[in-house]
PDB file of C-alpha atoms in Angstrom:
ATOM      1  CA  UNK V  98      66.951 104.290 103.709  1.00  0.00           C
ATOM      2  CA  UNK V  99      65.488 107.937 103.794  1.00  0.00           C
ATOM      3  CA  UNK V 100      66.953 108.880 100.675  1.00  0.00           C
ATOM      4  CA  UNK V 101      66.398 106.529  97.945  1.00  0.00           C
ATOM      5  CA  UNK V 102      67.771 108.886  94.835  1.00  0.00           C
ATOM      6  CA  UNK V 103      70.884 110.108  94.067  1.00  0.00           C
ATOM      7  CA  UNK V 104      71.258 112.408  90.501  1.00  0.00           C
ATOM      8  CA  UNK V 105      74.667 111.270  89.046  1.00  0.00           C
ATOM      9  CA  UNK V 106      76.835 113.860  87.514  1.00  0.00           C
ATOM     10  CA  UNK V 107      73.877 116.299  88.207  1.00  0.00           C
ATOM     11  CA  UNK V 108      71.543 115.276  85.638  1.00  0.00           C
ATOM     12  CA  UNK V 109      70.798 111.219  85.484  1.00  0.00           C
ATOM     13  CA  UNK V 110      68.398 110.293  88.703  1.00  0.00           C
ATOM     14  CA  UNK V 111      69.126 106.909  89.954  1.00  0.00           C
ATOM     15  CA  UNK V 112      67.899 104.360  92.307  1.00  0.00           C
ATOM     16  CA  UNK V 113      70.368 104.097  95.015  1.00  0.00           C
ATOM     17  CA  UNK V 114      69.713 100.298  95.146  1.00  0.00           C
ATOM     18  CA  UNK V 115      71.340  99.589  91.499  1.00  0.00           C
ATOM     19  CA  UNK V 116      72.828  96.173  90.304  1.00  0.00           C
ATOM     20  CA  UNK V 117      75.971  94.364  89.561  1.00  0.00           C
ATOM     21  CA  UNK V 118      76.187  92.080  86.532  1.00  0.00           C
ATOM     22  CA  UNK V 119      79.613  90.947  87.682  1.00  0.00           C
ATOM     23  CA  UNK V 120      77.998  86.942  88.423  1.00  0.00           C
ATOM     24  CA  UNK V 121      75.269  87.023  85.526  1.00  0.00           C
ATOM     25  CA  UNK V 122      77.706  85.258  82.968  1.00  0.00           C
ATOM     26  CA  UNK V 123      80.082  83.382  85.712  1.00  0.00           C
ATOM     27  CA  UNK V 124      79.636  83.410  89.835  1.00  0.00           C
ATOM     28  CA  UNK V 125      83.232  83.794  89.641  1.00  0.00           C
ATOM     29  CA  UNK V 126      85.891  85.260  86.845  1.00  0.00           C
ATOM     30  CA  UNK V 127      87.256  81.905  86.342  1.00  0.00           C
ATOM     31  CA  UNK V 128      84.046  79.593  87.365  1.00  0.00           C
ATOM     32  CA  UNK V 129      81.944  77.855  84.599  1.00  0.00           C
ATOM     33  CA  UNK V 130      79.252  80.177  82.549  1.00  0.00           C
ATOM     34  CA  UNK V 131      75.363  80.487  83.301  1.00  0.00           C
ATOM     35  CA  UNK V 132      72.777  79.828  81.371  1.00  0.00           C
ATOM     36  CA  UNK V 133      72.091  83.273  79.220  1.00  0.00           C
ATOM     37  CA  UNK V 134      68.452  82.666  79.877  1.00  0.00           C
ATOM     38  CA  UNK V 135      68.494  83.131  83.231  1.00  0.00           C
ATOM     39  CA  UNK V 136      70.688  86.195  83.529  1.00  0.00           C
ATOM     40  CA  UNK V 137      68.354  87.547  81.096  1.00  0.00           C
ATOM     41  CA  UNK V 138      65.705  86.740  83.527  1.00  0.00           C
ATOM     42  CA  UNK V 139      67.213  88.390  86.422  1.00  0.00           C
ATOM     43  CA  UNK V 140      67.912  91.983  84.179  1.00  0.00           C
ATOM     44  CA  UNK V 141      64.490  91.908  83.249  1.00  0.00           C
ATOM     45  CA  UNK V 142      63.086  91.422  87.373  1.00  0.00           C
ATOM     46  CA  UNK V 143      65.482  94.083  88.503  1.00  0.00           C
ATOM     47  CA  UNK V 144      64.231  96.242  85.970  1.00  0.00           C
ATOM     48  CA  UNK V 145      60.887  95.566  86.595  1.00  0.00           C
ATOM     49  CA  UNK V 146      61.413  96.018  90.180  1.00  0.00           C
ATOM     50  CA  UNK V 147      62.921  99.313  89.905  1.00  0.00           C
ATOM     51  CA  UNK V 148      66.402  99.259  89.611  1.00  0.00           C
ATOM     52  CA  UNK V 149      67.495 102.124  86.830  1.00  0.00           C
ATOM     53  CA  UNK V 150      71.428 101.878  87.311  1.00  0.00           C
ATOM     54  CA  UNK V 151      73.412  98.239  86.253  1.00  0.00           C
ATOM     55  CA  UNK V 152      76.978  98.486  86.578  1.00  0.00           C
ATOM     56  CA  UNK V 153      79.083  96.342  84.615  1.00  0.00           C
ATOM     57  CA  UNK V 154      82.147  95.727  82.226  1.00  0.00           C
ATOM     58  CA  UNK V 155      83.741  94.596  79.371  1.00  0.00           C
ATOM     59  CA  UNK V 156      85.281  91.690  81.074  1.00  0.00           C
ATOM     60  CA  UNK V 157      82.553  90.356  82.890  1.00  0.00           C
ATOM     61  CA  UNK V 158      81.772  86.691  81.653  1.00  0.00           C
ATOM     62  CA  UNK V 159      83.218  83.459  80.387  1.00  0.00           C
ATOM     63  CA  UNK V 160      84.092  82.367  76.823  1.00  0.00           C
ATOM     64  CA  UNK V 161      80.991  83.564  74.685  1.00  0.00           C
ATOM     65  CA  UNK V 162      78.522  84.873  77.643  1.00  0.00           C
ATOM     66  CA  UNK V 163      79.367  88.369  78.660  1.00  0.00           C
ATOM     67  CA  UNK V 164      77.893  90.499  80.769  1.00  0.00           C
ATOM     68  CA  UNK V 165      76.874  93.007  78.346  1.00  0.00           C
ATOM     69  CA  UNK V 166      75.897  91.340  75.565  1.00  0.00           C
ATOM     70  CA  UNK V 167      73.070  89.459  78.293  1.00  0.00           C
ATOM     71  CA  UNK V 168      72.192  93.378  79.103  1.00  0.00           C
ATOM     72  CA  UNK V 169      71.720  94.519  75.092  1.00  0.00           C
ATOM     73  CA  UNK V 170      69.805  91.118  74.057  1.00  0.00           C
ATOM     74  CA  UNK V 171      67.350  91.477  77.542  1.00  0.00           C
ATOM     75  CA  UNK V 172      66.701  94.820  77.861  1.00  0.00           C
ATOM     76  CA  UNK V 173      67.353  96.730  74.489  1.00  0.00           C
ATOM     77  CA  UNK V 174      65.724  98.990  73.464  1.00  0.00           C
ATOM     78  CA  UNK V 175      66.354 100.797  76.979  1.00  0.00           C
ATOM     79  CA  UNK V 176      64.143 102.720  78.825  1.00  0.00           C
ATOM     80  CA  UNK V 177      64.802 106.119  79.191  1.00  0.00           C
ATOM     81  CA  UNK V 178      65.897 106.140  82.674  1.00  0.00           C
ATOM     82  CA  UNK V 179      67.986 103.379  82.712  1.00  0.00           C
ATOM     83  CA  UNK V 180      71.463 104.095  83.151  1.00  0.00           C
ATOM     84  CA  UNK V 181      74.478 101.479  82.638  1.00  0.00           C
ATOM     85  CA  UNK V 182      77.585 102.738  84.426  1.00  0.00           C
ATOM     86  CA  UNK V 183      81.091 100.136  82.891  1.00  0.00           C
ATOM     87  CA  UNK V 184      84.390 100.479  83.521  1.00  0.00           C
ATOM     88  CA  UNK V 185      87.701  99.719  81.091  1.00  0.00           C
ATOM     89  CA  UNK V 186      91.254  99.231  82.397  1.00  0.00           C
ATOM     90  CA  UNK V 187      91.355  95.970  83.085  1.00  0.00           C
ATOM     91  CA  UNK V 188      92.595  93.292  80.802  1.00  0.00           C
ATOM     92  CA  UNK V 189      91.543  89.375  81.786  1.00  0.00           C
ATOM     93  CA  UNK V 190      94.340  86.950  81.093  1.00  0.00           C
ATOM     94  CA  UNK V 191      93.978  83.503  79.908  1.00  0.00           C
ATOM     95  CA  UNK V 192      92.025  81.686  82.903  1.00  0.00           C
ATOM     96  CA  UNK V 193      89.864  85.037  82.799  1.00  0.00           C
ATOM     97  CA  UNK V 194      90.717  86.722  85.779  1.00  0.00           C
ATOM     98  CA  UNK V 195      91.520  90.275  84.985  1.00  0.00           C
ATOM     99  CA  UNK V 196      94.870  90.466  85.842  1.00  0.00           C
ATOM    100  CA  UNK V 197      96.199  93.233  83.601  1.00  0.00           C
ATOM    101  CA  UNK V 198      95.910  96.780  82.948  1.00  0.00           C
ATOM    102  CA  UNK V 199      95.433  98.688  79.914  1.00  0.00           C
ATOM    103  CA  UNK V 200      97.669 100.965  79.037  1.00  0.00           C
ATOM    104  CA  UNK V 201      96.301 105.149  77.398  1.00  0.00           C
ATOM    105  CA  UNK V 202      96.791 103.551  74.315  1.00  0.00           C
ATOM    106  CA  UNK V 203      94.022 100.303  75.073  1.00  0.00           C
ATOM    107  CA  UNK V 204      91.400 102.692  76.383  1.00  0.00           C
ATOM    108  CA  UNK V 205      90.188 104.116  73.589  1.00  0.00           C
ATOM    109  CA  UNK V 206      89.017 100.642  71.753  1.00  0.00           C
ATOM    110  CA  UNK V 207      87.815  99.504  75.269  1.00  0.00           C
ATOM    111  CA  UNK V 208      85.446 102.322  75.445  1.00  0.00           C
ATOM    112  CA  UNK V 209      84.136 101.491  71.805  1.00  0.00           C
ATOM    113  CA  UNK V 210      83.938  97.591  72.009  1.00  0.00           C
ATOM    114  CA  UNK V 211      81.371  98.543  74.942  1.00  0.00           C
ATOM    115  CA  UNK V 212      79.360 100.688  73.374  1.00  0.00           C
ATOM    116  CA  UNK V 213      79.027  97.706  70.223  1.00  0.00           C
ATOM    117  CA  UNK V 214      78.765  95.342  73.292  1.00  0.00           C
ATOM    118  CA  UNK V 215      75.721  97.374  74.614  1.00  0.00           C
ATOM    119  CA  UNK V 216      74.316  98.725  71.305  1.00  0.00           C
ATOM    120  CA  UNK V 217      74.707 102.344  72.926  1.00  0.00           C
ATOM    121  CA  UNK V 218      76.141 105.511  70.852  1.00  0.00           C
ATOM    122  CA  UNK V 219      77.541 107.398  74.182  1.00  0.00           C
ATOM    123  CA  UNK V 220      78.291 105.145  77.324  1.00  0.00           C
ATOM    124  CA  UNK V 221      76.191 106.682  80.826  1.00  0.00           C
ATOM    125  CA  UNK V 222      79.213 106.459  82.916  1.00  0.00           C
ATOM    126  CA  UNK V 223      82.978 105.210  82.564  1.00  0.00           C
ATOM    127  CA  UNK V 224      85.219 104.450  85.249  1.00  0.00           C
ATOM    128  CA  UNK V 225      88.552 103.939  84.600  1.00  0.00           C
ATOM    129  CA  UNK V 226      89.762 100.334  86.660  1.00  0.00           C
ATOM    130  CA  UNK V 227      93.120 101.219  88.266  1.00  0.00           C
ATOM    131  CA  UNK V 228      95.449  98.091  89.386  1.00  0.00           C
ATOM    132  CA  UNK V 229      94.423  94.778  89.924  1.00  0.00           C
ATOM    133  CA  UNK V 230      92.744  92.997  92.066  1.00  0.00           C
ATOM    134  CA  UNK V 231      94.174  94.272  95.352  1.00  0.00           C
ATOM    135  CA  UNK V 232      93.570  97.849  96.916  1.00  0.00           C
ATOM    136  CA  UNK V 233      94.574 101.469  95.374  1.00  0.00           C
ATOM    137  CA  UNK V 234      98.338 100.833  95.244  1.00  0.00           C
ATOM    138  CA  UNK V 235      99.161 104.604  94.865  1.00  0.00           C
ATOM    139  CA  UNK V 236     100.249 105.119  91.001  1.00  0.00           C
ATOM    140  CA  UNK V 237      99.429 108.239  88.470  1.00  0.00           C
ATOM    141  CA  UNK V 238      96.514 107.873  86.528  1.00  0.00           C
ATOM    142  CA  UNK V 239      96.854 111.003  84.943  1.00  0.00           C
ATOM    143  CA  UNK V 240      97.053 110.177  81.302  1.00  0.00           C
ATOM    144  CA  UNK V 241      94.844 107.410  80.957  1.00  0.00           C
ATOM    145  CA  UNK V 242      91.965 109.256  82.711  1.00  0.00           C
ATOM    146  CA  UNK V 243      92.870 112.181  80.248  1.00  0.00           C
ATOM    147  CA  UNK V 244      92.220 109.692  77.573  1.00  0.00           C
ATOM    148  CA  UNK V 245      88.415 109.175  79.259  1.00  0.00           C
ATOM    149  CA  UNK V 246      88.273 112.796  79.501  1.00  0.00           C
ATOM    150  CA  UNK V 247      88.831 113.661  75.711  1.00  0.00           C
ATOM    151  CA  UNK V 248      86.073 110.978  74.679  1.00  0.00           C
ATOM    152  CA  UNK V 249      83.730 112.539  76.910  1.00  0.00           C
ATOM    153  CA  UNK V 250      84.795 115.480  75.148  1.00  0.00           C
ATOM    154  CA  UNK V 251      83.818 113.959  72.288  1.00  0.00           C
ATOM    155  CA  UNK V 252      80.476 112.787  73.103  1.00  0.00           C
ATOM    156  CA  UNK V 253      80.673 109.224  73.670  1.00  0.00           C
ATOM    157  CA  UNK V 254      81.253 109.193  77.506  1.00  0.00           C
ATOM    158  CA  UNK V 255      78.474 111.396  79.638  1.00  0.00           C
ATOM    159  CA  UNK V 256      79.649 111.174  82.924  1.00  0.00           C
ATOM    160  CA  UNK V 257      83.037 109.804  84.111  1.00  0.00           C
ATOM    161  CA  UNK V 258      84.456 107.635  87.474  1.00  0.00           C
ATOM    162  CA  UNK V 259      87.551 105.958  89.007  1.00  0.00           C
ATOM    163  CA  UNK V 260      87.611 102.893  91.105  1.00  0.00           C
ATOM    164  CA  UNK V 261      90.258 101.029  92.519  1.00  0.00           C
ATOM    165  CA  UNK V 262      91.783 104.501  94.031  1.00  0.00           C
ATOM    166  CA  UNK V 263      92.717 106.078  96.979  1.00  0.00           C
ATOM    167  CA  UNK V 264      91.731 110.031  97.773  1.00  0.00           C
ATOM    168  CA  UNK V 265      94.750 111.582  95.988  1.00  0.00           C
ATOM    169  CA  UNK V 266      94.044 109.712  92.944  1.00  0.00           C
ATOM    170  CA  UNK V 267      90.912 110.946  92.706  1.00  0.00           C
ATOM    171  CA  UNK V 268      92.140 114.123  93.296  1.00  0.00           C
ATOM    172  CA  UNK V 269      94.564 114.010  90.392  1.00  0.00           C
ATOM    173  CA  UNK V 270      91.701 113.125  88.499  1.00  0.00           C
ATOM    174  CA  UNK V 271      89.515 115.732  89.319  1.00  0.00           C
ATOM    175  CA  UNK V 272      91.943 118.027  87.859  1.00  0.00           C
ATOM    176  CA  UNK V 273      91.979 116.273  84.736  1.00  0.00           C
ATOM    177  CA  UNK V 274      87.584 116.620  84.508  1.00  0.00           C
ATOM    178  CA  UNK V 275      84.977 116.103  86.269  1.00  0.00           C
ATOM    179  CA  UNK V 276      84.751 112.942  88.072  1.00  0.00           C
ATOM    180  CA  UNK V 277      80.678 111.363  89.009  1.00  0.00           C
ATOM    181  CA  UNK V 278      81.729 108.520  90.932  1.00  0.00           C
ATOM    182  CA  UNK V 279      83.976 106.080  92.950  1.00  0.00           C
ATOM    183  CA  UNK V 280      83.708 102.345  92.763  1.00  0.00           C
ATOM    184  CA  UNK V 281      85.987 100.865  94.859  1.00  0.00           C
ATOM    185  CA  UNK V 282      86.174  97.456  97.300  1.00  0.00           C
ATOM    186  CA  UNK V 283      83.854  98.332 100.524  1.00  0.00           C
ATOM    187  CA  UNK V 284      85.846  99.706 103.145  1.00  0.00           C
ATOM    188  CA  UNK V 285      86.384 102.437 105.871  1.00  0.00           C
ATOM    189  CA  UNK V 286      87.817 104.820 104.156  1.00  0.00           C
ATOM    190  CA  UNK V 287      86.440 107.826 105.579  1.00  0.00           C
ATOM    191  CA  UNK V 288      89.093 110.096 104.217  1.00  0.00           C
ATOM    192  CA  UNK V 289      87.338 109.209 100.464  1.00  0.00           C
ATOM    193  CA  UNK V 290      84.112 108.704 101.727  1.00  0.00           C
ATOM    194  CA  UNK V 291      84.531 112.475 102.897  1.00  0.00           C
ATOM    195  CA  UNK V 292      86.019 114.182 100.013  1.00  0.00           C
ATOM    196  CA  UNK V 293      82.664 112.227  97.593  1.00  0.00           C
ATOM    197  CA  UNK V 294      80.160 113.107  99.664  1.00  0.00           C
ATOM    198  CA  UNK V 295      81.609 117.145  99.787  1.00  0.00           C
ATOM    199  CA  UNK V 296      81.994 116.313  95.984  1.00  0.00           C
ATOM    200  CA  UNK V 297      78.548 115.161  95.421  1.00  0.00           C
ATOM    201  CA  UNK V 298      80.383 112.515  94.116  1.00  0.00           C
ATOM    202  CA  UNK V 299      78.743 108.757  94.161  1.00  0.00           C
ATOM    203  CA  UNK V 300      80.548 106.147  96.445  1.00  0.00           C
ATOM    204  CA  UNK V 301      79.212 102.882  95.012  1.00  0.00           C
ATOM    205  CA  UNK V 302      81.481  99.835  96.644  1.00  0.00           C
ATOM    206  CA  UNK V 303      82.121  96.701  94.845  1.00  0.00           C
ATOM    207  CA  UNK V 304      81.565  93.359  96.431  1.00  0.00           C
ATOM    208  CA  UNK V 305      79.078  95.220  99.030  1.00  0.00           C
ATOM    209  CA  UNK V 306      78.293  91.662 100.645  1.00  0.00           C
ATOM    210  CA  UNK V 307      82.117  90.700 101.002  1.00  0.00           C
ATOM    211  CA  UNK V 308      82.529  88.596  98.084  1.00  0.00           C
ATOM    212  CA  UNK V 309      85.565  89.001  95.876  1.00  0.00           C
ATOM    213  CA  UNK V 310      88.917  87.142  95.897  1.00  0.00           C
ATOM    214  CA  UNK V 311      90.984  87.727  99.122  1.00  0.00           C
ATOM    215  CA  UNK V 312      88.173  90.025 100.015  1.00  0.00           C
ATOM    216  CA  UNK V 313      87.266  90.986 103.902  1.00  0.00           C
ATOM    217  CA  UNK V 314      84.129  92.812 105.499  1.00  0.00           C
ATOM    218  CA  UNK V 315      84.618  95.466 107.653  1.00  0.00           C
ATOM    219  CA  UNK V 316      81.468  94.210 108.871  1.00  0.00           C
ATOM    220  CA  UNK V 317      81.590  92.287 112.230  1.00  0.00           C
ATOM    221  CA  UNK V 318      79.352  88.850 111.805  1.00  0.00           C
ATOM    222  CA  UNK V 319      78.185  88.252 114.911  1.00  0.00           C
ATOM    223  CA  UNK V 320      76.703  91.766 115.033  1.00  0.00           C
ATOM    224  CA  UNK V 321      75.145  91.775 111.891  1.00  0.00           C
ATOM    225  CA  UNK V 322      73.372  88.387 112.723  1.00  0.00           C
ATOM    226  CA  UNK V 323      72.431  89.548 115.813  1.00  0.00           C
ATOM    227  CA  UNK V 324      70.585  92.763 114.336  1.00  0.00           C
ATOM    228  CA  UNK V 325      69.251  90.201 111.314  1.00  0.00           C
ATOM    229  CA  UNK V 326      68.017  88.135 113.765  1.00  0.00           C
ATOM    230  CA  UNK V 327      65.919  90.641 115.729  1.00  0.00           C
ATOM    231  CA  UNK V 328      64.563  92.741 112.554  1.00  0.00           C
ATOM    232  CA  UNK V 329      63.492  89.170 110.755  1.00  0.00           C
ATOM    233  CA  UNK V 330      66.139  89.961 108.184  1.00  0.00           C
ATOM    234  CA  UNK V 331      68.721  88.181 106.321  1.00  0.00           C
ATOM    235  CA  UNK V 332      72.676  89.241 106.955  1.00  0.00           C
ATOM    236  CA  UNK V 333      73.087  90.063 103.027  1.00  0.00           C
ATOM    237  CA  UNK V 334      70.160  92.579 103.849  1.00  0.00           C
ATOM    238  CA  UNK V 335      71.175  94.233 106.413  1.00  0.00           C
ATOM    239  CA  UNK V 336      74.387  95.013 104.984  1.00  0.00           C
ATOM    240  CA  UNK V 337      72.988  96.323 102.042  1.00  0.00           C
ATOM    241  CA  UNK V 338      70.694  97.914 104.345  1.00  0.00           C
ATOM    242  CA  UNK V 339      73.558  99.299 106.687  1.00  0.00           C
ATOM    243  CA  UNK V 340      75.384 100.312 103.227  1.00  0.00           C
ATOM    244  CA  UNK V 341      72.739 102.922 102.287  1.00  0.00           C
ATOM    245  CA  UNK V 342      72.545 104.269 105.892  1.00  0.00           C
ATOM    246  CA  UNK V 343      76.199 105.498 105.365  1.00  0.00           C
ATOM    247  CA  UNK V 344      75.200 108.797 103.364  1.00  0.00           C
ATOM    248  CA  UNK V 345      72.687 110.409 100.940  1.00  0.00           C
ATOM    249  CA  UNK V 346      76.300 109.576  98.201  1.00  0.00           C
ATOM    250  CA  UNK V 347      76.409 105.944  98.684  1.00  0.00           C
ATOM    251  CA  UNK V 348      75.215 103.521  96.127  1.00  0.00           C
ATOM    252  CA  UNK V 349      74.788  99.598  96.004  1.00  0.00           C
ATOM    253  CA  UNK V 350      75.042  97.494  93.520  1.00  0.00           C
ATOM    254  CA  UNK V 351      75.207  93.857  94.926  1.00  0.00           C
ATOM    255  CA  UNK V 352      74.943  91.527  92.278  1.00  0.00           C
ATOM    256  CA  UNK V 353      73.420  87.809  91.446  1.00  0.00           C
ATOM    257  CA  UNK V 354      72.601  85.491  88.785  1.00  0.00           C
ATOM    258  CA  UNK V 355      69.796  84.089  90.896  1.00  0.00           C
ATOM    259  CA  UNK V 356      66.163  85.386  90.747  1.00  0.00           C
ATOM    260  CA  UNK V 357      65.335  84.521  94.350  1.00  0.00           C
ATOM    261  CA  UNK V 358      68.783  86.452  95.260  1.00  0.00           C
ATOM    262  CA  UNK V 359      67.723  88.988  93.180  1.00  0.00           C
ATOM    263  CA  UNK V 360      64.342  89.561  95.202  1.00  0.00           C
ATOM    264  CA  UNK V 361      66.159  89.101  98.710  1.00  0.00           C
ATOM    265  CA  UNK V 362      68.649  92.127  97.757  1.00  0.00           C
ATOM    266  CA  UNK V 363      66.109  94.507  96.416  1.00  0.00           C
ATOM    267  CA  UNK V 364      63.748  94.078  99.446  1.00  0.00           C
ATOM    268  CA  UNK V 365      67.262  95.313 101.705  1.00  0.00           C
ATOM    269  CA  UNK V 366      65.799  98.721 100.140  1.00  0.00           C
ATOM    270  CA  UNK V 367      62.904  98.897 102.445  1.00  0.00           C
ATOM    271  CA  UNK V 368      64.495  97.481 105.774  1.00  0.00           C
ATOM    272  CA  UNK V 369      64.945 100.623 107.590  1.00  0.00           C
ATOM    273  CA  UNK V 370      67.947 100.458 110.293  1.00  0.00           C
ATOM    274  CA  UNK V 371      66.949 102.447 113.888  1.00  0.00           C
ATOM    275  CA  UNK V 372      69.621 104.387 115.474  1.00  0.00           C
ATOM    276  CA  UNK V 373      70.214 101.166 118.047  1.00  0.00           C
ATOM    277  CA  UNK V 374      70.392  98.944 114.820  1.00  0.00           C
ATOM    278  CA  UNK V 375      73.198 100.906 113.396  1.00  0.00           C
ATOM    279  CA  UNK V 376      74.520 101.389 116.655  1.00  0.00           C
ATOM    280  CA  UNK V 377      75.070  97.731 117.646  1.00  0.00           C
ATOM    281  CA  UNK V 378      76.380  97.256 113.782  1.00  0.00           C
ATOM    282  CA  UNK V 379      79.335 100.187 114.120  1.00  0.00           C
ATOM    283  CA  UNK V 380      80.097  98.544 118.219  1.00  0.00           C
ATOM    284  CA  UNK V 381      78.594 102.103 119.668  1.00  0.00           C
ATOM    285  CA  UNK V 382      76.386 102.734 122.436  1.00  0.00           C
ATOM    286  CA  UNK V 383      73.066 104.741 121.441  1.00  0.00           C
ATOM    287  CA  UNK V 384      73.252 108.503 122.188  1.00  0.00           C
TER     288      UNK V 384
END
């Protein structure tokens, strides 16, 4: 990638090559826990190697290890540059898959159970989580992203985000306040893709490597093997690598609770993808 920055909200400079601490508790909402030690371990690497943006969330984790309390107890006190992006909307049910949604009323003690969670006294970025677990399906979000909007008001949100929404969402919430960023599953949406990067909004897509339940890749396989093959490169990197190459807005945040994962992610951030690379990954002829 030529462009390894990106300033959020116009004043926080991040890495473009963040972290997701979705599968440092659990590999999967309802699998069995890790061992806190070694998600610990793998927030202190990516720190170490350079990642200043971890996104995560209140319900990431399993029984008593949570995704955020691994963040506070490894990395508190924070640096200065490190910015944690969450997100609050979803509520996990009892085999702790997230599989309801917080009402305005909810949002409020969601935002402030995050901030104990991560020992913070205003929260980087917020997203508000629309729907479940499938794609935008279309509904207002008006009055619970006003409900983000008057705690950033008050001064414990900076910088607020959607995910989970389609381009007229986040057009209703733009009207609301300002919105930083859009997490949603990776996909070709170029109609959102479009109106964030005229936005200078982030586009940061969740399950980047085309994990997730009932998730697909618009990736094609063979072609992305075929280009791994020839650049000495694993798929999962040149994904992450083809991610990046979308636009200067894009962010990735593919996540792992292994430290040899961890180090075969980060490294996608110096594989740099020709114009025949990306051209045999989108099915194109060069020129």
């Amino acid at each position: 990638m030529t462009t390894t920055t990106f300033t959020l909200g116009g004043d926080l400079t991040i890495n473009r090559l963040g972290f997701g601490a979705m599968r440092l508790a659990t590999g999967t909402f309802d699998g069995p826990t890790r061992a806190p030690a070694t998600g610990a371990a793998v927030l202190r690497r990516a720190v170490e190697r350079g990642v200043n943006h971890i996104d995560t969330a209140g319900f990431y984790g399993r029984g008593a290890v949570r995704a955020n309390e691994l963040i506070r107890t490894a990395l508190a006190p924070y640096r200065d540059d490190l910015v944690i992006a969450t997100k609050v909307g979803p509520l996990p049910g009892a085999d702790g898959v997230p599989s309801g949604q917080a009402g305005p009323g909810r949002l409020r003690a969601l935002v402030e159970a995050d901030l104990r969670a991560l020992g913070l006294e205003r929260l980087d970025l917020v997203h508000l989580r629309v729907g479940g677990m499938t794609g935008p399906g279309g509904e207002s979000i008006a009055e619970r992203f006003a409900v983000l909007a008057e705690l950033r008001a008050e001064g414990l949100i900076r910088h607020l985000g959607v995910s989970n929404v389609d381009a007229a969402q986040l057009a209703e919430a733009r009207a609301i306040a300002p919105v930083s960023a859009v997490q949603n599953r990776y996909s070709d949406d170029m109609e959102l893709l479009a109106a964030c990067e005229d936005g200078g909004i982030a586009y940061t897509p969740y399950f980047p490597l085309g994990g997730g339940p009932g998730g697909t890749h618009p990736d094609t396989t063979d072609r992305i093997a075929e280009v791994a093959a020839r650049l000495g490169a694993s798929v999962a990197q040149v994904r992450i690598a083809r991610l990046l190459a979308r636009a200067p807005s894009v962010l990735a945040i593919p996540g792992t609770g292994s430290l040899p994962h961890l180090e075969e992610n980060l490294a996608a951030g110096e594989l740099l993808l020709s114009e025949k690379d990306l051209a045999d990954l989108n099915g194109r002829p060069v020129g």
